[in-house]
Structures are given as C-alpha cells and as structure tokens.
XYZ file of C-alpha atoms in Angstrom:
236
model
C 5.877 25.186 -4.237
C 7.547 22.645 -2.640
C 3.945 21.859 -0.487
C 5.631 18.655 1.485
C 5.498 19.190 5.292
C 3.003 22.752 4.474
C 0.765 23.291 7.288
C -2.881 25.067 7.385
C -3.949 23.799 3.762
C -7.211 21.663 2.399
C -7.433 21.327 -1.354
C -10.963 20.235 -2.720
C -10.748 19.126 -5.548
C -8.111 15.893 -6.293
C -7.599 13.584 -9.079
C -9.495 10.500 -8.642
C -9.659 7.110 -10.746
C -13.127 5.614 -11.678
C -13.905 3.556 -8.658
C -14.835 0.520 -10.944
C -10.959 0.320 -11.155
C -10.562 -1.133 -7.681
C -11.546 -4.630 -7.593
C -9.230 -5.101 -10.206
C -6.407 -2.735 -8.301
C -7.369 -5.435 -4.955
C -7.764 -9.133 -6.787
C -4.060 -8.284 -8.259
C -2.570 -6.854 -4.920
C 1.018 -5.671 -3.767
C 3.660 -7.914 -5.088
C 1.942 -7.913 -8.509
C 1.745 -4.134 -8.848
C 5.111 -3.053 -7.150
C 6.511 -5.296 -10.036
C 4.413 -4.047 -13.048
C 5.324 -0.469 -12.106
C 9.493 -1.528 -12.308
C 9.175 -2.198 -8.633
C 9.254 1.135 -7.172
C 6.294 2.936 -4.822
C 6.739 0.458 -1.603
C 5.861 2.044 1.850
C 8.428 1.104 4.329
C 8.051 -2.509 5.377
C 7.203 -1.260 8.889
C 3.518 0.019 7.928
C 1.826 -3.542 8.704
C -2.034 -4.643 8.403
C -3.620 -5.392 12.368
C -5.985 -7.591 10.666
C -5.116 -10.821 7.972
C -7.005 -11.659 4.694
C -8.377 -8.450 3.955
C -7.255 -5.900 0.756
C -8.187 -2.810 -0.175
C -7.349 -0.313 -3.161
C -8.466 3.386 -3.891
C -7.718 6.995 -4.683
C -4.761 9.267 -1.734
C -7.010 11.582 0.251
C -3.684 12.868 1.786
C -3.463 13.950 5.939
C -0.596 15.865 7.315
C -0.522 15.747 10.928
C 1.606 16.989 14.156
C 3.130 14.748 16.150
C 0.335 13.951 18.692
C -2.533 15.420 17.234
C -5.632 14.274 15.383
C -6.861 17.292 14.240
C -6.397 17.095 10.672
C -8.490 13.751 10.609
C -11.774 15.080 11.540
C -10.643 17.908 8.962
C -10.122 15.459 6.242
C -13.535 13.518 6.705
C -14.847 15.776 4.737
C -13.205 16.038 1.816
C -13.791 11.936 1.722
C -15.444 10.284 -0.822
C -16.718 6.556 -1.711
C -13.978 4.355 -3.195
C -11.023 6.529 -1.091
C -8.051 5.226 1.001
C -7.261 8.038 3.822
C -3.322 8.199 3.863
C -1.380 9.693 6.818
C 1.557 11.150 7.514
C 2.834 13.272 10.537
C 5.323 15.777 10.024
C 7.792 14.456 12.459
C 8.491 10.552 13.727
C 5.075 9.869 16.279
C 3.607 6.366 17.022
C 0.614 7.492 19.040
C -2.651 6.375 18.761
C -3.462 9.062 16.307
C -6.970 6.699 15.094
C -9.653 4.501 16.360
C -12.760 3.525 16.143
C -14.696 6.853 16.950
C -13.126 8.358 13.713
C -13.342 4.742 11.518
C -16.783 5.047 11.746
C -16.978 8.696 10.521
C -15.038 7.867 7.865
C -17.164 4.799 6.735
C -19.972 6.385 6.531
C -18.045 8.329 4.322
C -16.789 5.655 1.864
C -13.506 5.231 3.074
C -12.097 1.833 2.507
C -9.337 1.896 4.663
C -6.350 4.052 6.699
C -2.988 4.071 5.579
C -0.742 5.774 8.210
C 2.973 6.161 9.387
C 1.336 6.357 12.729
C 0.425 4.780 15.644
C -3.550 3.791 15.686
C -5.660 2.352 18.959
C -8.661 0.083 19.145
C -7.486 -2.535 17.168
C -9.560 -5.162 17.956
C -13.161 -3.435 17.438
C -11.662 -2.170 14.167
C -11.498 -5.548 13.699
C -14.382 -6.312 14.223
C -16.253 -3.578 12.396
C -14.122 -4.411 9.518
C -12.373 -0.915 8.994
C -9.358 -1.937 7.138
C -6.247 -0.490 9.007
C -2.231 -0.606 7.798
C 0.079 1.529 10.243
C 3.873 1.844 11.733
C 2.441 0.814 15.549
C -0.636 0.496 17.726
C -0.282 2.277 20.949
C -3.536 3.590 23.493
C -1.568 6.783 23.960
C -4.316 9.355 23.094
C -4.038 12.698 21.136
C -4.514 16.197 21.228
C -7.039 18.684 19.214
C -4.447 22.030 18.854
C -2.294 22.246 15.560
C -2.769 22.408 12.417
C -1.605 20.354 9.736
C -2.958 20.073 5.976
C -5.442 17.862 3.674
C -4.338 16.722 0.267
C -1.045 18.029 -0.203
C 1.590 15.911 -1.104
C 3.277 13.983 1.850
C 5.978 12.256 2.589
C 4.664 8.585 4.072
C 7.025 5.439 4.698
C 9.472 6.488 2.448
C 7.244 7.156 -0.569
C 6.095 10.642 -1.705
C 2.303 10.483 -1.813
C 0.387 13.061 -3.862
C -3.826 13.121 -3.232
C -5.178 11.176 -5.389
C -3.046 8.659 -6.326
C -3.746 5.144 -6.343
C -2.812 3.032 -3.468
C -2.901 -0.430 -2.785
C -2.501 -2.229 0.390
C -2.688 -6.184 1.441
C -1.132 -8.423 4.166
C 1.906 -8.017 2.244
C 2.552 -4.329 2.468
C 1.357 -0.778 0.776
C 2.191 0.462 -2.564
C 1.252 3.614 -4.491
C 1.024 4.227 -8.380
C 0.902 8.165 -9.220
C -2.234 9.413 -10.496
C -1.054 9.677 -14.144
C 0.564 6.489 -14.032
C -2.445 4.337 -12.856
C -3.587 3.101 -16.533
C -0.086 1.745 -17.609
C 0.483 0.212 -13.985
C -3.146 -1.330 -14.641
C -2.546 -2.670 -18.003
C 0.918 -4.400 -17.160
C 0.123 -5.669 -13.963
C -2.752 -7.610 -15.717
C -0.144 -9.008 -18.117
C 1.676 -9.978 -15.543
C -1.081 -11.556 -13.658
C -1.690 -13.641 -17.221
C 2.033 -14.322 -17.357
C 1.868 -15.863 -13.920
C -1.119 -18.160 -14.335
C 0.433 -19.433 -16.795
C 3.983 -20.211 -14.502
C 1.192 -21.434 -12.532
C -0.476 -23.895 -14.029
C 3.072 -25.388 -15.112
C 4.700 -25.700 -12.552
C 1.333 -27.455 -10.766
C 1.372 -29.690 -13.604
C 5.896 -30.466 -12.455
C 7.652 -28.482 -14.673
C 10.808 -27.169 -13.477
C 10.627 -23.722 -12.990
C 15.358 -23.955 -13.845
C 13.559 -25.057 -17.645
C 10.466 -22.208 -17.583
C 12.957 -19.603 -16.841
C 15.623 -21.025 -18.701
C 18.179 -20.875 -15.922
C 20.119 -24.143 -16.485
C 22.925 -22.108 -19.168
C 23.272 -18.297 -16.903
C 24.196 -20.967 -13.508
C 26.564 -23.227 -15.434
C 28.357 -19.828 -16.670
C 28.019 -18.801 -12.748
C 30.399 -22.145 -12.769
C 27.378 -24.344 -10.858
C 28.293 -27.975 -11.285
C 26.787 -31.136 -10.615
C 28.096 -34.075 -8.759
C 26.412 -37.722 -8.063
C 28.481 -38.202 -4.751
C 30.817 -36.227 -2.309
C 33.300 -38.651 -3.057
C 34.476 -37.212 -6.494
C 35.281 -34.255 -4.399
C 38.006 -35.814 -3.301
C-alpha cells in the first residue's frame, strides 16, 4: 500500500536505532554521512537551521500535516521517545508558522532532540534561547489552525527525500541527511572508516603535503591536457 500522503493514521510502534549510537552520528556530521552512503539522502538545501553551531541525530518520527494546520503535531508528541527527531512534511507546499516554542517545550519534555520540517516555523529567537534545535524551509509568523487530519509515523516525502519512521536523521550547519533504518549500521561503519581516512589526510595536509600528491592527481591532470609554463611570454 502506498502510504505517502495517507491521512488519518497513527502508527504506534516503529523501528528505532539504539540511542547510544547518536553521539557518533552527530560527531560524524552530515557531509561525512552523506558521502558514506553513496552521496544519497540529502534533503533540499533550502532546509536550513535556525541556529548555528548545533548538530542533532536521532530516530525519525514522521508527521504529515495539511497546509496551515498543525493539529497532528500534538498527536505526534505522544508517540515520541527520548532520542527522536520530529520530521514534518505538508501534503502540499506551505510556509506558515506551524511550530513554535510551546510545541518545542512539549517535545523537549519527551526527550525529542529537534525538529526537521519542510514548513515554516516561528518563535525562532525563543527556540534558540531554549536550545531546541530546528531546521526548516522558512521562518514565518503566520499562525495555523487545528481542523484537518494528517498522519503520524507513515512514510512522507520531505524536502525531496522519502523518509520512513525510524530512519536515522542527522542535521548540522551543512543541512540534513537521512539514512534508512535498514542501512544504518553499515552506513555508520562506512562513515567511521571515512572519518579515519580523512583525519590521516588532514594531518598530511597540515604537514604541508599537497592534495595534488595525496590524491594522485598529477597524471590525470596531464591526461586532461593541463600544462605548466613559467611565464605568459611562453604563449607568444
């Protein structure tokens, strides 16, 4: 059954990765995780943090909302556990201020580590003060109503990526990436290996070695036709 955009459902039991892994995911960051899973899973670059210098990682609790209606946020709070990330998408584009400090207070009490939304949010200065971390498409003071059913913990299409409940979500200043639950452990292993390799390269670069040599670029550049000359006079 195609559940994307299916309204009127709340799924109580979803798969979740062990919360003890999420410090690793946060440390690795979006760019490394994205590369480690074959450059997949990156949300639209328009989804931006309302704060700087903060990172989160957690299990996705998905929320489908209708335009201008945040009713399902309140339904979703009950389904959240510590270490979760609320991931929200509307059934059609809408940048109204679906989410603010009161909902953040409720989510924080449940141990939710942040919100990812292809939506607008408001109360951004208070969210920063209370250190509730949010990535959204827009900041907008326009309020919402509570009239129309959406769904909680069904697959959603959020900022260009299909996200299932229980997927791993990582977000930092570089954006947001999602890792399917079934792929979480192998991607984490790949990301840790990549981190080790990059640390070695970082040290070599700090010691003055050139990327041209570390990455064995010289022969390929020559094959592409790159030439070195000492002065522009040689072109005459």
